[in-house]
Amino acid sequence: MKTRDRILDTSLRLFNEEGEAHTTTIDIAGELDISPGNLYYHFKGKDQIIAELFEQFQLALGQTLNAPLEQPLHEDRGRVEDNWYYLYVVLEELYQYRFLYHNMDDLLRRYPKLARGFRRIVGQKRAALAAIIDSVVSDEGPTLPRVQQQVLVENMALQLTYWLSYDRLLHEERDAQMTIHQGVLQLLTMLAPYLGEEQMDFYRECEAIYDAMLKAPAE
Amino acid sequence: MKTRDRILDTSLRLFNEEGEAHTTTIDIAGELDISPGNLYYHFKGKDQIIAELFEQFQLALGQTLNAPLEQPLHEDRGRVEDNWYYLYVVLEELYQYRFLYHNMDDLLRRYPKLARGFRRIVGQKRAALAAIIDSVVSDEGPTLPRVQQQVLVENMALQLTYWLSYDRLLHEERDAQMTIHQGVLQLLTMLAPYLGEEQMDFYRECEAIYDAMLKAPAE
DNA sequence: GTCTATATTTAGATAGAC
DNA sequence: GTCTATCTAAATATAGAC
């Protein structure tokens, strides 16, 4: 593996684990057993490392978020389990680059160019979530007026953006799978009022698992 | 007004407007036309200023959040307009100390003692929101199973915690009143599926105002 | 490509006069 | 209480040898 890539990988790990603001170029070099000078040979500085990590993130997440819009929809339109899996994957990708959301304000002040990217991502989230909502809303159940649909999309986009931060605030160091699992359930619960009876079966299974998790003694 | 209090006030304003990480003790002193030495006479350092601002915040918000639990409930149990007003006040208070949420990760790393306070606030939010939900859920409408109620509380607590950050990410500098108004509507919309028909009247009025805002040319 | 050594910058903090 | 002057520490970044 090239040194340049190792720097990116290690930076990402340290930023996620120790916080971006708290991680210096010397920390990164130290972790890799290379000299700071060497690091600066490969990157102009921390800015460039962050910019490249952000591009990786934007590319990966953008593809995932656009997938359900481009692919022809499943025969069995609106299966909750498909959406469950889909949201799980999205949250996994967000988790990999979670440092980007943990100090956003400072990050955006230092690298204002990122703002556009973050907004684009929110836009992609909105589109994906709107598609999920429309596919899943039952024809029988309560109707979902246009404005309420928009507000619901916004609430879900917010939840998708900050769930990992919120969970971290409350639990500090928690198992990633558990965090993500709960995040998906939180999102699906926003849809619960609009699910048809058949769709509710799968939802209730997820809920049961979560309920068991809540009661389990393990944190 | 005493210098000490002026320092607190100005710090709060600068932290909110310029970001805490980006505001130095020299900036604060400069804004007040006092010397850094003078500032350090009144406070040991930035840490202490932040700690005192956090205490102010915790005290003020804690009282507001606990109010609906302590006061006997309104005769007309579960009026949506009461909750509308209540959530508006809570968001206004959060707005006054919004810097605390804009760089949480870094803040918590530097001042770990704040973590307990933040968690306590989330707990108070949960309690207040649970009370709102229970008071508002219609007896006629769809029932709200216990687990779903818990998840809903959590979603609303998250929304209440990060709405201002999310709005800022999307709009940079937006009118505070508008931000808060929309935030309240986002929260109430989570309750919409469970409102009775009479309660929906007031909700639809709010929605109409928001709808008009969306269509208005002004940002 | 990689190292060592060092320069630059900036924020946080203190000492001592007034 | 307030000021000026100064120190310290830490992070970013560069120069030049290997």
GROMACS .gro file of C-alpha atoms (C1' of nucleotides) in nm:
model
  474
    1MET     CA    1   0.000   0.000   0.000
    2LYS     CA    2   0.131   0.340  -0.099
    3THR     CA    3   0.229   0.582   0.176
    4ARG     CA    4  -0.014   0.837   0.040
    5ASP     CA    5  -0.308   0.601   0.083
    6ARG     CA    6  -0.189   0.487   0.421
    7ILE     CA    7  -0.192   0.851   0.530
    8LEU     CA    8  -0.551   0.889   0.417
    9ASP     CA    9  -0.661   0.569   0.589
   10THR     CA   10  -0.487   0.647   0.915
   11SER     CA   11  -0.611   1.007   0.913
   12LEU     CA   12  -0.967   0.888   0.869
   13ARG     CA   13  -0.933   0.645   1.156
   14LEU     CA   14  -0.775   0.898   1.390
   15PHE     CA   15  -1.022   1.171   1.295
   16ASN     CA   16  -1.310   0.936   1.374
   17GLU     CA   17  -1.162   0.801   1.695
   18GLU     CA   18  -0.983   1.102   1.839
   19GLY     CA   19  -1.161   1.391   1.670
   20GLU     CA   20  -1.033   1.595   1.378
   21ALA     CA   21  -0.954   1.907   1.580
   22HIS     CA   22  -0.758   1.701   1.830
   23THR     CA   23  -0.555   1.511   1.570
   24THR     CA   24  -0.238   1.685   1.449
   25THR     CA   25  -0.022   1.609   1.149
   26ILE     CA   26   0.237   1.484   1.397
   27ASP     CA   27  -0.014   1.240   1.546
   28ILE     CA   28  -0.088   1.102   1.202
   29ALA     CA   29   0.279   1.073   1.111
   30GLY     CA   30   0.354   0.918   1.450
   31GLU     CA   31   0.081   0.659   1.412
   32LEU     CA   32   0.230   0.560   1.075
   33ASP     CA   33   0.591   0.571   1.200
   34ILE     CA   34   0.685   0.824   0.938
   35SER     CA   35   0.819   1.175   0.984
   36PRO     CA   36   0.603   1.487   0.964
   37GLY     CA   37   0.822   1.599   0.676
   38ASN     CA   38   0.728   1.288   0.485
   39LEU     CA   39   0.361   1.353   0.542
   40TYR     CA   40   0.402   1.704   0.406
   41TYR     CA   41   0.573   1.561   0.101
   42HIS     CA   42   0.251   1.379   0.014
   43PHE     CA   43  -0.001   1.640   0.125
   44LYS     CA   44   0.016   2.015   0.145
   45GLY     CA   45  -0.134   1.987   0.492
   46LYS     CA   46  -0.429   1.873   0.693
   47ASP     CA   47  -0.663   2.072   0.473
   48GLN     CA   48  -0.580   1.864   0.172
   49ILE     CA   49  -0.618   1.538   0.361
   50ILE     CA   50  -0.960   1.643   0.480
   51ALA     CA   51  -1.061   1.763   0.135
   52GLU     CA   52  -0.968   1.427  -0.018
   53LEU     CA   53  -1.144   1.231   0.254
   54PHE     CA   54  -1.451   1.442   0.197
   55GLU     CA   55  -1.441   1.365  -0.173
   56GLN     CA   56  -1.418   0.994  -0.103
   57PHE     CA   57  -1.715   1.030   0.126
   58GLN     CA   58  -1.921   1.234  -0.113
   59LEU     CA   59  -1.855   0.992  -0.396
   60ALA     CA   60  -1.936   0.678  -0.199
   61LEU     CA   61  -2.243   0.816  -0.026
   62GLY     CA   62  -2.369   0.988  -0.338
   63GLN     CA   63  -2.370   0.660  -0.529
   64THR     CA   64  -2.553   0.484  -0.251
   65LEU     CA   65  -2.810   0.757  -0.210
   66ASN     CA   66  -2.882   0.777  -0.581
   67ALA     CA   67  -2.910   0.402  -0.628
   68PRO     CA   68  -3.281   0.362  -0.547
   69LEU     CA   69  -3.369   0.646  -0.780
   70GLU     CA   70  -3.185   0.507  -1.079
   71GLN     CA   71  -3.261   0.140  -1.041
   72PRO     CA   72  -3.600   0.021  -1.159
   73LEU     CA   73  -3.806  -0.036  -0.848
   74HIS     CA   74  -3.849  -0.378  -0.703
   75GLU     CA   75  -4.147  -0.572  -0.842
   76ASP     CA   76  -4.281  -0.590  -0.494
   77ARG     CA   77  -4.299  -0.216  -0.459
   78GLY     CA   78  -4.229  -0.072  -0.118
   79ARG     CA   79  -4.110  -0.373   0.075
   80VAL     CA   80  -4.010  -0.250   0.418
   81GLU     CA   81  -3.724  -0.499   0.444
   82ASP     CA   82  -3.561  -0.352   0.134
   83ASN     CA   83  -3.575  -0.011   0.289
   84TRP     CA   84  -3.450  -0.145   0.617
   85TYR     CA   85  -3.142  -0.286   0.446
   86TYR     CA   86  -3.095   0.025   0.238
   87LEU     CA   87  -3.099   0.260   0.537
   88TYR     CA   88  -2.860   0.030   0.718
   89VAL     CA   89  -2.608   0.063   0.436
   90VAL     CA   90  -2.646   0.441   0.426
   91LEU     CA   91  -2.587   0.471   0.799
   92GLU     CA   92  -2.284   0.241   0.772
   93GLU     CA   93  -2.130   0.475   0.517
   94LEU     CA   94  -2.207   0.778   0.731
   95TYR     CA   95  -2.047   0.597   1.022
   96GLN     CA   96  -1.723   0.548   0.832
   97TYR     CA   97  -1.683   0.921   0.791
   98ARG     CA   98  -1.858   1.030   1.107
   99PHE     CA   99  -1.585   1.277   1.206
  100LEU     CA  100  -1.713   1.510   0.935
  101TYR     CA  101  -2.030   1.566   1.138
  102HIS     CA  102  -1.880   1.587   1.483
  103ASN     CA  103  -1.730   1.933   1.446
  104MET     CA  104  -1.908   2.067   1.146
  105ASP     CA  105  -1.914   2.427   1.247
  106ASP     CA  106  -1.539   2.454   1.288
  107LEU     CA  107  -1.480   2.239   0.981
  108LEU     CA  108  -1.699   2.459   0.763
  109ARG     CA  109  -1.532   2.772   0.891
  110ARG     CA  110  -1.189   2.638   0.805
  111TYR     CA  111  -1.287   2.478   0.476
  112PRO     CA  112  -1.586   2.674   0.346
  113LYS     CA  113  -1.583   2.478   0.022
  114LEU     CA  114  -1.724   2.179   0.204
  115ALA     CA  115  -2.054   2.356   0.266
  116ARG     CA  116  -2.172   2.305  -0.088
  117GLY     CA  117  -2.091   1.935  -0.065
  118PHE     CA  118  -2.275   1.891   0.261
  119ARG     CA  119  -2.581   2.060   0.118
  120ARG     CA  120  -2.568   1.845  -0.190
  121ILE     CA  121  -2.565   1.538   0.031
  122VAL     CA  122  -2.870   1.660   0.220
  123GLY     CA  123  -3.041   1.709  -0.114
  124GLN     CA  124  -2.959   1.353  -0.215
  125LYS     CA  125  -3.086   1.226   0.118
  126ARG     CA  126  -3.411   1.413   0.066
  127ALA     CA  127  -3.462   1.261  -0.276
  128ALA     CA  128  -3.389   0.908  -0.156
  129LEU     CA  129  -3.614   0.947   0.146
  130ALA     CA  130  -3.898   1.093  -0.056
  131ALA     CA  131  -3.879   0.790  -0.285
  132ILE     CA  132  -3.890   0.557   0.012
  133ILE     CA  133  -4.186   0.736   0.163
  134ASP     CA  134  -4.383   0.736  -0.159
  135SER     CA  135  -4.312   0.369  -0.223
  136VAL     CA  136  -4.409   0.265   0.125
  137VAL     CA  137  -4.714   0.473   0.206
  138SER     CA  138  -5.013   0.245   0.205
  139ASP     CA  139  -5.305   0.324  -0.020
  140GLU     CA  140  -5.545   0.208   0.247
  141GLY     CA  141  -5.398   0.385   0.548
  142PRO     CA  142  -5.417   0.752   0.635
  143THR     CA  143  -5.328   0.983   0.347
  144LEU     CA  144  -5.016   1.197   0.357
  145PRO     CA  145  -5.077   1.554   0.238
  146ARG     CA  146  -4.804   1.713   0.028
  147VAL     CA  147  -4.680   1.957   0.291
  148GLN     CA  148  -4.676   1.686   0.556
  149GLN     CA  149  -4.479   1.468   0.319
  150GLN     CA  150  -4.221   1.742   0.274
  151VAL     CA  151  -4.191   1.799   0.646
  152LEU     CA  152  -4.155   1.426   0.701
  153VAL     CA  153  -3.878   1.411   0.442
  154GLU     CA  154  -3.701   1.694   0.624
  155ASN     CA  155  -3.737   1.526   0.962
  156MET     CA  156  -3.598   1.204   0.825
  157ALA     CA  157  -3.310   1.383   0.651
  158LEU     CA  158  -3.224   1.553   0.979
  159GLN     CA  159  -3.243   1.223   1.161
  160LEU     CA  160  -3.018   1.058   0.902
  161THR     CA  161  -2.769   1.343   0.938
  162TYR     CA  162  -2.746   1.363   1.314
  163TRP     CA  163  -2.843   1.023   1.446
  164LEU     CA  164  -2.481   0.914   1.487
  165SER     CA  165  -2.390   1.237   1.666
  166TYR     CA  166  -2.690   1.210   1.894
  167ASP     CA  167  -2.618   0.850   1.978
  168ARG     CA  168  -2.255   0.933   2.050
  169LEU     CA  169  -2.356   1.216   2.279
  170LEU     CA  170  -2.566   0.975   2.482
  171HIS     CA  171  -2.351   0.664   2.478
  172GLU     CA  172  -1.991   0.775   2.413
  173GLU     CA  173  -1.850   0.440   2.297
  174ARG     CA  174  -2.121   0.207   2.181
  175ASP     CA  175  -2.120  -0.085   1.942
  176ALA     CA  176  -2.156   0.052   1.589
  177GLN     CA  177  -2.396  -0.220   1.475
  178MET     CA  178  -2.629  -0.150   1.763
  179THR     CA  179  -2.620   0.222   1.699
  180ILE     CA  180  -2.698   0.173   1.332
  181HIS     CA  181  -2.969  -0.082   1.399
  182GLN     CA  182  -3.144   0.154   1.633
  183GLY     CA  183  -3.101   0.441   1.387
  184VAL     CA  184  -3.278   0.245   1.117
  185LEU     CA  185  -3.562   0.164   1.352
  186GLN     CA  186  -3.594   0.529   1.452
  187LEU     CA  187  -3.629   0.616   1.085
  188LEU     CA  188  -3.876   0.341   1.007
  189THR     CA  189  -4.087   0.442   1.304
  190MET     CA  190  -4.144   0.778   1.138
  191LEU     CA  191  -4.308   0.579   0.860
  192ALA     CA  192  -4.503   0.349   1.088
  193PRO     CA  193  -4.827   0.551   1.081
  194TYR     CA  194  -4.839   0.520   0.703
  195LEU     CA  195  -4.756   0.153   0.664
  196GLY     CA  196  -5.017  -0.095   0.549
  197GLU     CA  197  -5.103  -0.394   0.763
  198GLU     CA  198  -4.884  -0.637   0.566
  199GLN     CA  199  -4.589  -0.400   0.587
  200MET     CA  200  -4.630  -0.364   0.959
  201ASP     CA  201  -4.541  -0.729   1.010
  202PHE     CA  202  -4.179  -0.677   0.915
  203TYR     CA  203  -4.167  -0.350   1.103
  204ARG     CA  204  -4.286  -0.523   1.418
  205GLU     CA  205  -4.010  -0.779   1.389
  206CYS     CA  206  -3.750  -0.501   1.388
  207GLU     CA  207  -3.926  -0.342   1.677
  208ALA     CA  208  -3.921  -0.665   1.874
  209ILE     CA  209  -3.547  -0.693   1.826
  210TYR     CA  210  -3.502  -0.339   1.946
  211ASP     CA  211  -3.729  -0.399   2.240
  212ALA     CA  212  -3.515  -0.697   2.336
  213MET     CA  213  -3.207  -0.477   2.304
  214LEU     CA  214  -3.361  -0.221   2.537
  215LYS     CA  215  -3.430  -0.481   2.800
  216ALA     CA  216  -3.093  -0.654   2.763
  217PRO     CA  217  -2.854  -0.575   3.048
  218ALA     CA  218  -2.567  -0.510   2.805
  219GLU     CA  219  -2.517  -0.140   2.722
  220MET     CA  220  -2.301   4.651   3.419
  221LYS     CA  221  -2.005   4.480   3.578
  222THR     CA  222  -1.707   4.386   3.360
  223ARG     CA  223  -1.743   4.025   3.460
  224ASP     CA  224  -2.097   4.008   3.326
  225ARG     CA  225  -2.006   4.200   3.014
  226ILE     CA  226  -1.740   3.940   2.945
  227LEU     CA  227  -1.996   3.661   2.975
  228ASP     CA  228  -2.244   3.839   2.749
  229THR     CA  229  -1.992   3.926   2.483
  230SER     CA  230  -1.840   3.580   2.492
  231LEU     CA  231  -2.182   3.424   2.438
  232ARG     CA  232  -2.250   3.652   2.144
  233LEU     CA  233  -1.913   3.592   1.980
  234PHE     CA  234  -1.929   3.216   2.040
  235ASN     CA  235  -2.269   3.205   1.872
  236GLU     CA  236  -2.177   3.432   1.585
  237GLU     CA  237  -1.815   3.342   1.518
  238GLY     CA  238  -1.791   2.996   1.668
  239GLU     CA  239  -1.635   2.903   1.999
  240ALA     CA  240  -1.323   2.741   1.854
  241HIS     CA  241  -1.259   3.046   1.639
  242THR     CA  242  -1.306   3.302   1.920
  243THR     CA  243  -0.998   3.373   2.129
  244THR     CA  244  -0.969   3.545   2.463
  245ILE     CA  245  -0.807   3.832   2.273
  246ASP     CA  246  -1.110   3.859   2.045
  247ILE     CA  247  -1.338   3.881   2.345
  248ALA     CA  248  -1.121   4.141   2.516
  249GLY     CA  249  -1.089   4.336   2.194
  250GLU     CA  250  -1.464   4.341   2.139
  251LEU     CA  251  -1.506   4.485   2.488
  252ASP     CA  252  -1.217   4.728   2.454
  253ILE     CA  253  -1.044   4.582   2.754
  254SER     CA  254  -0.704   4.417   2.775
  255PRO     CA  255  -0.653   4.039   2.777
  256GLY     CA  256  -0.493   4.080   3.117
  257ASN     CA  257  -0.812   4.230   3.247
  258LEU     CA  258  -1.014   3.940   3.114
  259TYR     CA  259  -0.782   3.698   3.289
  260TYR     CA  260  -0.831   3.889   3.611
  261HIS     CA  261  -1.201   3.801   3.601
  262PHE     CA  262  -1.177   3.449   3.461
  263LYS     CA  263  -0.909   3.183   3.483
  264GLY     CA  264  -0.950   3.135   3.111
  265LYS     CA  265  -1.186   3.038   2.833
  266ASP     CA  266  -1.271   2.715   3.010
  267GLN     CA  267  -1.424   2.899   3.300
  268ILE     CA  268  -1.623   3.130   3.075
  269ILE     CA  269  -1.765   2.833   2.888
  270ALA     CA  270  -1.840   2.648   3.209
  271GLU     CA  271  -2.036   2.945   3.344
  272LEU     CA  272  -2.226   2.996   3.021
  273PHE     CA  273  -2.315   2.629   3.025
  274GLU     CA  274  -2.448   2.658   3.377
  275GLN     CA  275  -2.662   2.956   3.278
  276PHE     CA  276  -2.792   2.751   2.989
  277GLN     CA  277  -2.859   2.441   3.190
  278LEU     CA  278  -3.042   2.637   3.456
  279ALA     CA  279  -3.263   2.833   3.217
  280LEU     CA  280  -3.345   2.542   2.990
  281GLY     CA  281  -3.392   2.301   3.278
  282GLN     CA  282  -3.657   2.524   3.431
  283THR     CA  283  -3.839   2.558   3.102
  284LEU     CA  284  -3.826   2.187   3.028
  285ASN     CA  285  -3.951   2.091   3.370
  286ALA     CA  286  -4.235   2.342   3.374
  287PRO     CA  287  -4.501   2.130   3.201
  288LEU     CA  288  -4.428   1.840   3.434
  289GLU     CA  289  -4.463   2.040   3.751
  290GLN     CA  290  -4.753   2.264   3.663
  291PRO     CA  291  -5.098   2.109   3.679
  292LEU     CA  292  -5.209   2.046   3.324
  293HIS     CA  293  -5.433   2.287   3.143
  294GLU     CA  294  -5.804   2.215   3.188
  295ASP     CA  295  -5.830   2.167   2.819
  296ARG     CA  296  -5.582   1.884   2.823
  297GLY     CA  297  -5.353   1.855   2.523
  298ARG     CA  298  -5.427   2.175   2.335
  299VAL     CA  299  -5.193   2.184   2.039
  300GLU     CA  300  -5.153   2.561   2.060
  301ASP     CA  301  -5.014   2.532   2.411
  302ASN     CA  302  -4.757   2.286   2.290
  303TRP     CA  303  -4.682   2.503   1.990
  304TYR     CA  304  -4.601   2.795   2.215
  305TYR     CA  305  -4.408   2.577   2.457
  306LEU     CA  306  -4.184   2.428   2.189
  307TYR     CA  307  -4.127   2.776   2.050
  308VAL     CA  308  -3.993   2.894   2.385
  309VAL     CA  309  -3.769   2.590   2.423
  310LEU     CA  310  -3.619   2.643   2.078
  311GLU     CA  311  -3.566   3.011   2.154
  312GLU     CA  312  -3.363   2.918   2.459
  313LEU     CA  313  -3.164   2.663   2.264
  314TYR     CA  314  -3.100   2.931   2.004
  315GLN     CA  315  -2.952   3.167   2.260
  316TYR     CA  316  -2.683   2.913   2.346
  317ARG     CA  317  -2.658   2.746   2.009
  318PHE     CA  318  -2.276   2.755   2.002
  319LEU     CA  319  -2.277   2.472   2.255
  320TYR     CA  320  -2.413   2.238   1.990
  321HIS     CA  321  -2.211   2.353   1.693
  322ASN     CA  322  -1.882   2.192   1.796
  323MET     CA  323  -1.990   1.948   2.058
  324ASP     CA  324  -1.731   1.688   1.992
  325ASP     CA  325  -1.439   1.923   2.044
  326LEU     CA  326  -1.614   2.092   2.334
  327LEU     CA  327  -1.675   1.763   2.513
  328ARG     CA  328  -1.317   1.654   2.459
  329ARG     CA  329  -1.186   1.977   2.609
  330TYR     CA  330  -1.441   2.001   2.889
  331PRO     CA  331  -1.551   1.644   2.964
  332LYS     CA  332  -1.755   1.761   3.260
  333LEU     CA  333  -2.014   1.905   3.021
  334ALA     CA  334  -2.112   1.557   2.900
  335ARG     CA  335  -2.314   1.484   3.209
  336GLY     CA  336  -2.499   1.813   3.171
  337PHE     CA  337  -2.580   1.753   2.806
  338ARG     CA  338  -2.716   1.411   2.887
  339ARG     CA  339  -2.922   1.549   3.168
  340ILE     CA  340  -3.075   1.798   2.926
  341VAL     CA  341  -3.162   1.521   2.683
  342GLY     CA  342  -3.330   1.340   2.969
  343GLN     CA  343  -3.534   1.649   3.051
  344LYS     CA  344  -3.628   1.688   2.688
  345ARG     CA  345  -3.745   1.327   2.678
  346ALA     CA  346  -3.963   1.374   2.983
  347ALA     CA  347  -4.119   1.693   2.850
  348LEU     CA  348  -4.180   1.542   2.508
  349ALA     CA  349  -4.329   1.225   2.652
  350ALA     CA  350  -4.572   1.440   2.847
  351ILE     CA  351  -4.666   1.632   2.534
  352ILE     CA  352  -4.718   1.315   2.336
  353ASP     CA  353  -4.934   1.154   2.600
  354SER     CA  354  -5.143   1.466   2.643
  355VAL     CA  355  -5.201   1.510   2.274
  356VAL     CA  356  -5.255   1.160   2.143
  357SER     CA  357  -5.619   1.128   2.051
  358ASP     CA  358  -5.828   0.854   2.204
  359GLU     CA  359  -6.009   0.806   1.878
  360GLY     CA  360  -5.715   0.798   1.638
  361PRO     CA  361  -5.459   0.524   1.588
  362THR     CA  362  -5.312   0.385   1.909
  363LEU     CA  363  -4.949   0.438   1.995
  364PRO     CA  364  -4.781   0.123   2.128
  365ARG     CA  365  -4.532   0.166   2.409
  366VAL     CA  366  -4.218   0.095   2.207
  367GLN     CA  367  -4.333   0.325   1.930
  368GLN     CA  368  -4.397   0.595   2.185
  369GLN     CA  369  -4.043   0.561   2.316
  370VAL     CA  370  -3.895   0.574   1.969
  371LEU     CA  371  -4.106   0.878   1.889
  372VAL     CA  372  -3.982   1.052   2.203
  373GLU     CA  373  -3.626   0.977   2.098
  374ASN     CA  374  -3.682   1.109   1.746
  375MET     CA  375  -3.832   1.428   1.881
  376ALA     CA  376  -3.553   1.472   2.135
  377LEU     CA  377  -3.300   1.435   1.855
  378GLN     CA  378  -3.491   1.685   1.643
  379LEU     CA  379  -3.505   1.930   1.930
  380THR     CA  380  -3.131   1.889   1.985
  381TYR     CA  381  -3.011   1.925   1.629
  382TRP     CA  382  -3.274   2.124   1.444
  383LEU     CA  383  -3.084   2.449   1.480
  384SER     CA  384  -2.760   2.289   1.361
  385TYR     CA  385  -2.935   2.131   1.065
  386ASP     CA  386  -3.105   2.453   0.967
  387ARG     CA  387  -2.778   2.640   0.992
  388LEU     CA  388  -2.602   2.386   0.774
  389LEU     CA  389  -2.863   2.442   0.505
  390HIS     CA  390  -2.922   2.816   0.532
  391GLU     CA  391  -2.612   2.968   0.692
  392GLU     CA  392  -2.764   3.297   0.805
  393ARG     CA  393  -3.138   3.277   0.829
  394ASP     CA  394  -3.390   3.471   1.033
  395ALA     CA  395  -3.408   3.312   1.377
  396GLN     CA  396  -3.787   3.343   1.404
  397MET     CA  397  -3.836   3.161   1.078
  398THR     CA  398  -3.595   2.886   1.177
  399ILE     CA  399  -3.770   2.836   1.508
  400HIS     CA  400  -4.115   2.849   1.355
  401GLN     CA  401  -4.024   2.578   1.109
  402GLY     CA  402  -3.861   2.376   1.384
  403VAL     CA  403  -4.182   2.375   1.585
  404LEU     CA  404  -4.379   2.266   1.282
  405GLN     CA  405  -4.133   1.986   1.211
  406LEU     CA  406  -4.187   1.864   1.565
  407LEU     CA  407  -4.564   1.893   1.556
  408THR     CA  408  -4.572   1.706   1.229
  409MET     CA  409  -4.428   1.405   1.407
  410LEU     CA  410  -4.742   1.415   1.619
  411ALA     CA  411  -4.982   1.475   1.330
  412PRO     CA  412  -5.074   1.109   1.278
  413TYR     CA  413  -5.193   1.090   1.637
  414LEU     CA  414  -5.391   1.411   1.661
  415GLY     CA  415  -5.768   1.409   1.687
  416GLU     CA  416  -5.977   1.593   1.431
  417GLU     CA  417  -6.033   1.899   1.651
  418GLN     CA  418  -5.662   1.925   1.724
  419MET     CA  419  -5.578   1.903   1.358
  420ASP     CA  420  -5.745   2.239   1.296
  421PHE     CA  421  -5.477   2.433   1.479
  422TYR     CA  422  -5.205   2.217   1.329
  423ARG     CA  423  -5.330   2.295   0.978
  424GLU     CA  424  -5.314   2.667   1.051
  425CYS     CA  425  -4.946   2.636   1.139
  426GLU     CA  426  -4.893   2.427   0.834
  427ALA     CA  427  -5.057   2.689   0.615
  428ILE     CA  428  -4.826   2.957   0.750
  429TYR     CA  429  -4.527   2.737   0.680
  430ASP     CA  430  -4.656   2.657   0.335
  431ALA     CA  431  -4.682   3.029   0.263
  432MET     CA  432  -4.328   3.074   0.391
  433LEU     CA  433  -4.204   2.805   0.155
  434LYS     CA  434  -4.362   2.976  -0.142
  435ALA     CA  435  -4.253   3.325  -0.039
  436PRO     CA  436  -3.963   3.457  -0.245
  437ALA     CA  437  -3.776   3.577   0.064
  438GLU     CA  438  -3.520   3.330   0.189
  439DG     C1'  439   1.048   0.915  -0.075
  440DT     C1'  440   1.200   0.983   0.358
  441DC     C1'  441   1.446   1.188   0.734
  442DT     C1'  442   1.607   1.562   1.087
  443DA     C1'  443   1.600   2.003   1.229
  444DT     C1'  444   1.398   2.425   1.251
  445DA     C1'  445   1.109   2.819   1.142
  446DT     C1'  446   0.640   3.035   1.179
  447DT     C1'  447   0.216   3.129   1.373
  448DT     C1'  448  -0.126   3.166   1.706
  449DA     C1'  449  -0.378   3.099   2.115
  450DG     C1'  450  -0.356   3.066   2.604
  451DA     C1'  451  -0.177   3.257   3.008
  452DT     C1'  452   0.107   3.540   3.358
  453DA     C1'  453   0.391   3.926   3.591
  454DG     C1'  454   0.419   4.345   3.751
  455DA     C1'  455   0.329   4.850   3.697
  456DC     C1'  456  -0.043   5.189   3.752
  457DG     C1'  457  -0.970   4.672   3.826
  458DT     C1'  458  -0.711   4.759   3.451
  459DC     C1'  459  -0.312   4.802   3.155
  460DT     C1'  460   0.138   4.671   2.897
  461DA     C1'  461   0.463   4.357   2.805
  462DT     C1'  462   0.599   3.907   2.777
  463DC     C1'  463   0.620   3.394   2.819
  464DT     C1'  464   0.480   2.926   2.704
  465DA     C1'  465   0.299   2.564   2.451
  466DA     C1'  466   0.132   2.355   2.056
  467DA     C1'  467   0.033   2.305   1.585
  468DT     C1'  468   0.143   2.404   1.108
  469DA     C1'  469   0.471   2.414   0.776
  470DT     C1'  470   0.940   2.431   0.538
  471DA     C1'  471   1.456   2.356   0.423
  472DG     C1'  472   1.792   2.079   0.307
  473DA     C1'  473   2.051   1.635   0.382
  474DC     C1'  474   2.028   1.135   0.268
   0.00000   0.00000   0.00000
